[in-house]
Amino acid sequence: MTDYTPLHLDWPGCLNVRDLGGLPLTGGGTVRERALVRSESPGFLTDDGVAAATAYGLSRIIDLRRPAEIEEWPSRLAGLPAHLHLPVQMAEDPVEGPWVTLYAGLLDRRPELFARAVAAVADAPEGPVLVHCAAGKDRTGLVVALALSLVGADLDALADDYELTNQRLAPRYAERFAAADESVPGREIPPTRHVILGALEHLRTRHGSIEAYLTHGGLTPGHVRALRTRLTAPTPR
């Protein structure tokens, strides 16, 4: 565990929005503020939430959901010029199963989609980039973890941030489970920090490094340099 506390953003309607600025990097330094934001679906935003998100000056909005999800639950930010739909999961991909197995399988099947999503963070115009899926937990957690890993994020801090989603979404899940006749099989226990750390270790074991995995998917050295410039806070003089 670390002392790092992500900046929670008050975008009414959404519970799980945070700016990752200040997240510590291995060897010193931090992630730049107003560079990378993560959230659940903007479909939850109220009118005030849309106004708050718009006022944050987002330069790119990366929606990782499948087309069917977007059709059923449209994003309230989809009309903005900054919006991109970049799914990392295809319709035929499994959506249920043990957490670590589910993450590893998704990464193994879709390196080109994950590389494309990370590249979209790297080459976005200047300003905050929002990455989201439905809950802001699994697909968002993976893309954010890949991007942060490339800039040398402290693994404990990365895992702390990943697990924080459970706390943020607890009120919504409690309400849903109370209203449902049955719980979702296999999902009663939310994923903990070992899940994201296990997914990253799986890539290192299989590919040698996170960068090698993403390079296999099409990420270029230019993307890596741009991402590090974008996400690394300037060193105080």
Phi, psi and omega in degrees: 000151179235175178271001183293133176233112179297156180277111176286131179258131182273090174247095188311134182105324177262143181253344195234050180251126177211143175271128186272009175303139180096349179297127187289148177253150177298130179087004179111160182089172182218169172287141180293140174288151179057040176241318183224124181236142177235151180198171167280188184299132174294355174297340178281345186297139169278179176301319177294325178294319176299317179297318180294318179295317180295320181291342180287349175077037182301129179268341177203141177237115184253109180265114185268003187283162175286154181306320181296325178294318181295322179294321182281323182231080184299147175282139177280359177250005186295337181279353181283146180301335184283353188283134174230137174258110183228076181298147176248010184218136178263163184303327184276354182286142178300147176238359179233159178136174177304141189303309184296318178296319180298314181295313182298318180296319179296316179296318182294323182283330193232050180300325182291328179285320177291321177297320179297319180294316179295321177298325180293330173291315185296319187259016178292155173300164181301136179130173182294138175252126177261128174246128180211160171228232179268305179261347185074029187240299189276291181295317176297317179301320180291312181296316179297318180296321178296313181297315181294324179298323181294335179261008176083035180297144173298125186295324178296318179293320178299316180292322176301315181297317179302312184289337180300333179303323179303316180294317182297320186267357183307316180298322181291317180293321179299319179294319181292315181293326178294328182274341185273152177285328181223151175282168179280121184304131176080357184242012179294326180258115183291156181292141179255180187304330182295338181292311181289323177294323177294322178296317179293320178294323176303316180292320179296319180294319185278325187243349181098327179193164176295319180297320179296319177300312183290326175297320175301328179276352177119359177291138183258162174302328177296321176297317181297315179298316181296321180295317181294322177294318184292317190265346182270123179292144177301143178281126180299142179255000000 
